[in-house]
Short mmCIF file of C-alpha atoms in Angstrom, two decimals:
data_model
loop_
_atom_site.label_atom_id
_atom_site.label_comp_id
_atom_site.label_asym_id
_atom_site.label_seq_id
_atom_site.Cartn_x
_atom_site.Cartn_y
_atom_site.Cartn_z
CA MET A 1 -2.28 12.82 39.84
CA SER A 2 -0.28 16.01 39.27
CA ALA A 3 -1.78 19.08 37.65
CA GLU A 4 0.68 18.66 34.81
CA ALA A 5 -0.50 15.12 34.12
CA LYS A 6 -4.15 16.23 34.14
CA LYS A 7 -3.42 18.85 31.49
CA GLN A 8 -1.93 16.31 29.06
CA THR A 9 -3.58 16.14 25.64
CA TRP A 10 -2.87 13.75 22.79
CA PHE A 11 -0.44 16.18 21.20
CA SER A 12 1.51 16.99 24.39
CA GLY A 13 5.19 16.43 23.78
CA LEU A 14 4.60 15.80 20.09
CA GLY A 15 7.19 18.40 19.13
CA THR A 16 9.90 16.54 21.04
CA ALA A 17 8.78 13.25 19.50
CA LEU A 18 8.90 14.77 16.00
CA ARG A 19 12.36 16.15 16.68
CA ASP A 20 13.46 12.69 17.83
CA ALA A 21 11.98 11.08 14.71
CA VAL A 22 13.90 13.49 12.46
CA LEU A 23 17.12 12.92 14.43
CA ILE A 24 16.69 9.12 14.25
CA THR A 25 16.12 9.30 10.48
CA ALA A 26 19.08 11.62 9.90
CA ALA A 27 21.50 9.67 12.11
CA CYS A 28 20.52 6.31 10.61
CA SER A 29 20.80 7.69 7.09
CA VAL A 30 24.34 8.88 7.76
CA MET A 31 25.15 5.48 9.25
CA GLY A 32 23.72 3.71 6.20
CA LEU A 33 25.82 5.89 3.87
CA LEU A 34 28.97 5.16 5.87
CA VAL A 35 28.33 1.42 6.16
CA ASN A 36 27.85 1.22 2.39
CA LEU A 37 31.46 2.34 1.91
CA PHE A 38 32.70 -0.91 3.51
CA HIS A 39 29.81 -3.18 2.52
CA PRO A 40 30.86 -6.27 0.53
CA GLU A 41 27.77 -5.73 -1.69
CA LYS A 42 28.12 -1.95 -1.83
CA ILE A 43 26.30 0.02 -4.50
CA PRO A 44 27.04 3.48 -5.93
CA TYR A 45 25.18 6.23 -4.08
CA ILE A 46 23.72 7.45 -7.34
CA ALA A 47 22.63 4.80 -9.83
CA GLU A 48 24.45 5.23 -13.12
CA GLU A 49 22.06 3.31 -15.36
CA GLU A 50 18.32 2.78 -15.37
CA TYR A 51 17.28 -0.40 -13.56
CA GLU A 52 15.86 -3.12 -15.77
CA THR A 53 12.63 -3.86 -13.99
CA LEU A 54 10.56 -6.73 -15.32
CA VAL A 55 7.01 -5.95 -14.33
CA PRO A 56 4.21 -7.49 -16.35
CA CYS A 57 2.13 -4.79 -17.95
CA PRO A 58 -1.54 -4.78 -17.10
CA GLU A 59 -3.54 -7.12 -19.35
CA PRO A 60 -5.14 -4.94 -22.00
CA GLY A 61 -8.86 -4.73 -22.19
CA GLY A 62 -11.78 -6.77 -21.13
CA GLU A 63 -13.41 -10.13 -21.68
CA VAL A 64 -13.37 -11.87 -25.03
CA THR A 65 -14.92 -15.25 -25.82
CA PRO A 66 -13.11 -17.85 -27.96
CA LEU A 67 -14.98 -19.47 -30.84
CA GLU A 68 -14.00 -22.50 -32.91
CA ALA A 69 -13.41 -21.74 -36.59
CA THR A 70 -16.31 -24.09 -37.40
CA ASP A 71 -18.80 -22.29 -35.17
CA PRO A 72 -21.91 -21.44 -37.25
CA SER A 73 -22.33 -18.01 -35.58
CA ILE A 74 -19.20 -16.86 -37.44
CA HIS A 75 -21.21 -16.83 -40.65
CA ALA A 76 -24.37 -15.36 -39.13
CA GLU A 77 -25.72 -12.14 -40.62
CA ASP A 78 -25.63 -10.32 -37.28
CA THR A 79 -21.91 -10.97 -36.76
CA PHE A 80 -19.60 -8.05 -37.50
CA ILE A 81 -16.16 -9.28 -38.50
CA VAL A 82 -12.83 -7.61 -37.75
CA ASP A 83 -9.53 -8.68 -39.27
CA ALA A 84 -6.68 -7.95 -36.83
CA ARG A 85 -3.91 -9.07 -39.19
CA ARG A 86 -1.56 -6.73 -41.06
CA LYS A 87 -2.90 -4.86 -44.09
CA PRO A 88 -1.02 -6.90 -46.76
CA GLU A 89 -2.43 -10.15 -45.37
CA HIS A 90 -5.90 -8.63 -45.26
CA GLN A 91 -5.62 -7.61 -48.91
CA VAL A 92 -4.71 -11.15 -49.97
CA TRP A 93 -7.55 -12.87 -48.12
CA LYS A 94 -10.34 -11.81 -45.76
CA LEU A 95 -13.48 -13.34 -44.36
CA ARG A 96 -16.56 -11.80 -46.02
CA ASP A 97 -16.47 -8.01 -45.67
CA ALA A 98 -14.23 -7.97 -42.60
CA MET A 99 -13.09 -4.55 -41.42
CA SER A 100 -9.31 -4.28 -41.21
CA ILE A 101 -7.98 -3.17 -37.82
CA PRO A 102 -4.32 -4.27 -37.81
CA TYR A 103 -3.32 -5.04 -34.23
CA ASP A 104 -0.09 -3.46 -33.01
CA TYR A 105 1.36 -4.87 -29.80
CA LEU A 106 2.95 -1.53 -28.94
CA GLU A 107 0.30 0.98 -30.02
CA PRO A 108 -3.31 1.14 -28.85
CA ILE A 109 -6.07 1.00 -31.46
CA PRO A 110 -6.73 4.63 -32.50
CA ASP A 111 -9.93 6.18 -31.18
CA GLN A 112 -10.93 7.12 -34.71
CA THR A 113 -10.80 3.46 -35.76
CA LEU A 114 -12.89 2.41 -32.75
CA LYS A 115 -15.47 5.09 -33.55
CA GLU A 116 -15.64 3.78 -37.11
CA LEU A 117 -16.10 0.23 -35.77
CA ILE A 118 -18.96 1.35 -33.52
CA ARG A 119 -20.57 3.29 -36.37
CA ARG A 120 -20.42 0.28 -38.70
CA THR A 121 -21.73 -2.21 -36.15
CA GLN A 122 -24.67 0.09 -35.41
CA LYS A 123 -25.33 0.58 -39.12
CA THR A 124 -25.35 -3.16 -39.84
CA GLY A 125 -27.35 -3.99 -36.71
CA ALA A 126 -24.70 -6.50 -35.62
CA ARG A 127 -25.18 -8.22 -32.27
CA ARG A 128 -21.66 -9.51 -31.87
CA VAL A 129 -18.14 -8.55 -32.97
CA LEU A 130 -15.90 -11.37 -34.13
CA VAL A 131 -12.17 -10.74 -34.38
CA TYR A 132 -9.71 -13.00 -36.13
CA GLY A 133 -5.96 -12.56 -36.23
CA ASP A 134 -2.83 -14.38 -37.31
CA GLY A 135 -3.56 -17.39 -35.09
CA LYS A 136 -0.06 -17.27 -33.60
CA ASP A 137 0.84 -17.39 -29.93
CA PRO A 138 -0.04 -14.78 -28.79
CA ASP A 139 -2.84 -14.38 -31.28
CA SER A 140 -3.30 -10.86 -32.63
CA GLY A 141 -7.05 -11.56 -32.94
CA GLU A 142 -7.42 -12.39 -29.25
CA GLN A 143 -5.33 -9.36 -28.22
CA ALA A 144 -7.28 -7.01 -30.47
CA GLY A 145 -10.54 -8.49 -29.16
CA ARG A 146 -9.48 -7.82 -25.58
CA GLU A 147 -8.62 -4.23 -26.39
CA ILE A 148 -11.89 -3.64 -28.25
CA SER A 149 -13.84 -5.23 -25.40
CA GLY A 150 -11.93 -3.12 -22.88
CA LYS A 151 -13.11 0.01 -24.67
CA GLY A 152 -16.68 -0.86 -23.76
CA ILE A 153 -17.84 -2.82 -26.80
CA LYS A 154 -19.87 -5.84 -25.71
CA ASN A 155 -20.16 -9.36 -27.15
CA VAL A 156 -16.65 -9.58 -28.55
CA PHE A 157 -15.43 -12.98 -29.75
CA PHE A 158 -12.23 -14.21 -31.36
CA VAL A 159 -11.56 -17.18 -33.61
CA LYS A 160 -9.29 -19.81 -32.08
CA GLY A 161 -6.46 -20.37 -34.53
CA GLY A 162 -7.21 -17.10 -36.37
CA ALA A 163 -7.21 -16.77 -40.14
CA PRO A 164 -5.34 -20.07 -40.81
CA ALA A 165 -8.09 -21.97 -38.98
CA LEU A 166 -10.79 -20.13 -40.93
CA LYS A 167 -9.12 -20.78 -44.27
CA GLY A 168 -8.60 -24.47 -43.54
CA PRO A 169 -5.81 -26.63 -44.99
CA GLU A 170 -4.01 -24.90 -47.84
CA PRO A 171 -3.43 -26.73 -51.11
CA GLY A 172 0.07 -28.14 -51.17
CA GLY A 173 0.06 -29.62 -47.69
CA GLY A 174 0.24 -26.46 -45.53
CA PRO A 175 -1.78 -26.20 -42.34
CA MET W 1 -4.79 9.46 28.25
CA ASN W 2 -3.13 8.68 31.59
CA TRP W 3 -4.53 5.17 32.03
CA ARG W 4 -1.72 2.85 33.17
CA GLY W 5 -2.89 0.05 30.89
CA HIS W 6 -1.74 2.06 27.86
CA SER W 7 1.88 1.34 28.78
CA TRP W 8 1.29 -2.42 28.72
CA LEU W 9 -0.81 -2.41 25.55
CA ALA W 10 1.78 -0.19 23.91
CA LEU W 11 4.55 -2.54 25.08
CA ALA W 12 2.89 -5.41 23.21
CA ALA W 13 2.46 -3.21 20.14
CA ARG W 14 6.08 -2.02 20.37
CA LEU W 15 7.54 -5.51 20.65
CA TYR W 16 5.50 -6.68 17.66
CA LEU W 17 6.24 -3.61 15.50
CA GLY W 18 9.89 -3.63 16.54
CA TRP W 19 10.25 -7.27 15.54
CA VAL W 20 8.54 -6.63 12.19
CA PHE W 21 10.86 -3.72 11.36
CA VAL W 22 14.07 -5.39 12.52
CA TYR W 23 13.15 -8.54 10.58
CA ALA W 24 12.19 -6.48 7.51
CA CYS W 25 15.51 -4.66 7.33
CA LEU W 26 17.93 -7.60 7.59
CA HIS W 27 17.76 -8.74 3.97
CA LYS W 28 17.76 -5.15 2.73
CA ILE W 29 20.92 -4.35 4.70
CA ALA W 30 22.65 -7.51 3.50
CA TYR W 31 21.71 -6.97 -0.17
CA PRO W 32 21.30 -3.23 -0.91
CA GLY W 33 21.46 -3.85 -4.65
CA MET W 34 18.44 -6.12 -4.58
CA PHE W 35 16.53 -3.64 -2.43
CA ALA W 36 17.41 -0.87 -4.91
CA LEU W 37 15.91 -2.99 -7.68
CA ASP W 38 12.76 -3.46 -5.58
CA ILE W 39 12.47 0.32 -5.15
CA ALA W 40 13.08 0.89 -8.87
CA THR W 41 10.31 -1.56 -9.73
CA TYR W 42 7.75 0.75 -8.12
CA ASP W 43 8.69 3.28 -10.82
CA ILE W 44 8.03 6.26 -8.54
CA LEU W 45 11.36 7.71 -7.41
CA PRO W 46 13.79 9.41 -9.79
CA LEU W 47 16.89 7.37 -10.61
CA TRP W 48 19.26 9.47 -8.48
CA VAL W 49 17.22 8.84 -5.31
CA ILE W 50 16.85 5.04 -5.65
CA ASN W 51 20.26 3.92 -4.39
CA LEU W 52 20.35 6.55 -1.65
CA ALA W 53 17.00 5.26 -0.36
CA ALA W 54 18.16 1.64 -0.64
CA VAL W 55 21.28 2.37 1.42
CA THR W 56 19.68 4.49 4.15
CA LEU W 57 16.10 3.29 4.65
CA PRO W 58 16.91 -0.17 6.11
CA TRP W 59 19.05 1.43 8.81
CA VAL W 60 16.18 3.69 9.84
CA GLU W 61 14.02 0.55 10.02
CA LEU W 62 16.64 -1.25 12.11
CA PHE W 63 17.17 1.49 14.67
CA ALA W 64 13.54 2.56 14.91
CA GLY W 65 12.57 -1.10 15.42
CA ALA W 66 15.29 -1.69 18.01
CA MET W 67 14.37 1.52 19.89
CA LEU W 68 10.75 0.38 20.08
CA ILE W 69 11.86 -2.95 21.52
CA VAL W 70 14.16 -1.54 24.21
CA GLY W 71 11.90 1.41 24.97
CA PHE W 72 14.28 4.24 24.11
CA ARG W 73 12.87 7.49 22.70
CA VAL W 74 9.74 5.48 22.00
CA ARG W 75 7.49 8.25 20.74
CA GLY W 76 10.09 9.49 18.26
CA ALA W 77 10.80 5.95 17.04
CA SER W 78 7.09 5.24 16.60
CA LEU W 79 6.65 8.47 14.62
CA ALA W 80 9.56 7.43 12.37
CA VAL W 81 7.88 4.04 11.89
CA ALA W 82 4.53 5.75 11.16
CA GLY W 83 6.21 7.99 8.58
CA MET W 84 7.75 4.98 6.85
CA MET W 85 4.42 3.14 6.87
CA VAL W 86 2.68 6.10 5.20
CA MET W 87 5.45 6.21 2.59
CA PHE W 88 5.21 2.46 1.88
CA MET W 89 1.41 2.58 1.64
CA VAL W 90 1.47 5.49 -0.81
CA ALA W 91 3.98 3.58 -2.97
CA ILE W 92 1.86 0.41 -2.95
CA VAL W 93 -1.36 2.28 -3.76
CA ILE W 94 0.35 4.05 -6.69
CA ALA W 95 1.69 0.70 -7.97
CA LEU W 96 -1.75 -0.89 -7.65
CA ASP W 97 -3.30 2.07 -9.44
CA LYS W 98 -0.84 1.58 -12.30
CA GLY W 99 -1.87 -2.07 -12.41
CA LEU W 100 1.67 -3.30 -11.79
CA GLY W 101 1.75 -7.00 -10.96
CA MET W 102 4.82 -6.97 -8.74
CA ALA W 103 6.26 -8.21 -5.47
CA CYS W 104 5.99 -6.04 -2.38
CA GLY W 105 9.71 -6.10 -1.54
CA CYS W 106 8.69 -5.45 2.06
CA PHE W 107 10.75 -8.19 3.71
CA ALA W 108 13.06 -9.65 1.10
CA SER W 109 13.43 -9.77 -2.64
CA GLN W 110 10.67 -12.24 -3.36
CA THR W 111 8.98 -13.08 -6.61
CA THR W 112 5.55 -11.74 -7.53
CA GLU W 113 4.03 -15.17 -6.84
CA GLU W 114 5.51 -15.30 -3.34
CA ASP W 115 4.68 -11.78 -2.17
CA PRO W 116 2.38 -9.93 -4.56
CA ILE W 117 1.09 -6.48 -3.71
CA SER W 118 -2.64 -6.14 -3.24
CA PHE W 119 -5.11 -4.14 -1.19
CA LEU W 120 -4.49 -6.73 1.55
CA THR W 121 -0.93 -5.41 1.71
CA VAL W 122 -2.32 -1.90 2.21
CA LEU W 123 -4.68 -3.25 4.89
CA ARG W 124 -1.79 -4.96 6.69
CA ASP W 125 0.29 -1.77 6.56
CA SER W 126 -2.70 0.22 7.87
CA GLY W 127 -2.73 -2.06 10.91
CA TRP W 128 0.94 -1.39 11.55
CA LEU W 129 0.39 2.34 11.03
CA PHE W 130 -2.42 2.25 13.59
CA LEU W 131 -0.13 0.54 16.14
CA ALA W 132 2.64 3.07 15.55
CA VAL W 133 0.24 6.01 15.98
CA TYR W 134 -1.22 4.41 19.12
CA VAL W 135 2.25 4.13 20.65
CA ALA W 136 3.13 7.70 19.63
CA ILE W 137 0.01 9.12 21.27
CA PHE W 138 -0.57 6.95 24.32
CA ASP W 139 2.79 5.53 25.40
CA ARG W 140 3.78 8.49 27.58
CA ASN W 141 5.66 6.48 30.18
CA ALA W 142 7.15 3.75 28.02
CA ILE W 143 8.28 0.60 29.79
CA GLY W 144 12.00 0.29 29.14
CA ILE W 145 14.92 2.70 29.00
CA ASP W 146 12.64 5.78 28.84
CA ARG W 147 11.00 4.84 32.16
CA LEU W 148 14.34 4.03 33.82
CA GLN W 149 15.71 7.40 32.74
CA LYS W 150 12.62 9.16 34.09
CA LYS W 151 13.01 7.39 37.42
CA ARG W 152 16.66 8.28 37.61
CA ARG W 153 15.89 11.95 36.93
CA ASN W 154 13.00 11.99 39.40
CA PRO W 155 13.46 9.15 41.92
CA HIS W 156 10.47 10.24 44.06
CA GLY W 157 8.08 10.82 41.16
#
């Protein structure tokens, strides 16, 4: 074994290797740019418009349990009720003294509103939070419930079918 | 460091890594537009860089992979591969941190169901990074063109 070979450490010749890596990258990049000129599927070097990427957003919030509209716990004293529908709908009809937290698919629930919800649940001694929404697909009640649960509030439920299911069949043949 | 077995272990690693990189670049070279969309989906690079990366990166993959296979400038090629692996892993970790449910785009434009990113993807890339670093450090007398050139320069060595 030569003296030179004995002296080798793991970084011996690393400078040359790094230089080679940079040269490979540079040469291949130039080649890629040139090939693109004659490529049948060529693209502009600089994109002119934003790409429309369809990536599902992360699911908001945490776990939320569905309840049937006929479930007796809905009417229990220790259930705190949240109405996730829009304000005008809440003003027309609400379940008991439900707190109105209109759910917006684009905006998160304001921190101030969540603080108020926590304050009220503590004040009433509620053991569960029940959210009902418009009962559509997706249901604003379920979405709001997920967001509330994701903020750390435990025992969050939503009513399957939302307010229409709670109200029952409307006079005149409606659902 | 000078153990002869390193050359043979590194040869196996080189052939495997080289095949992975050559295979990975083929679809990207054929369809640069789809690869650009894959890059854009990560939502990391500014718009003006996306197409440039889509046009150039696959060629670096192709040549670095081919050089590993034929044993030419092996340490440089393996460092280029290691650099790309680090870049890909950072991108995947950022996407995972953002909670993006998206396809990797590593081999071809696949759907999220076919090739979703996960920490397993990062683990797989870590394995490839390890192989590339092993070759860069230990493959001092690479079997292939590098060794032939050495012999030609120093026939009695």
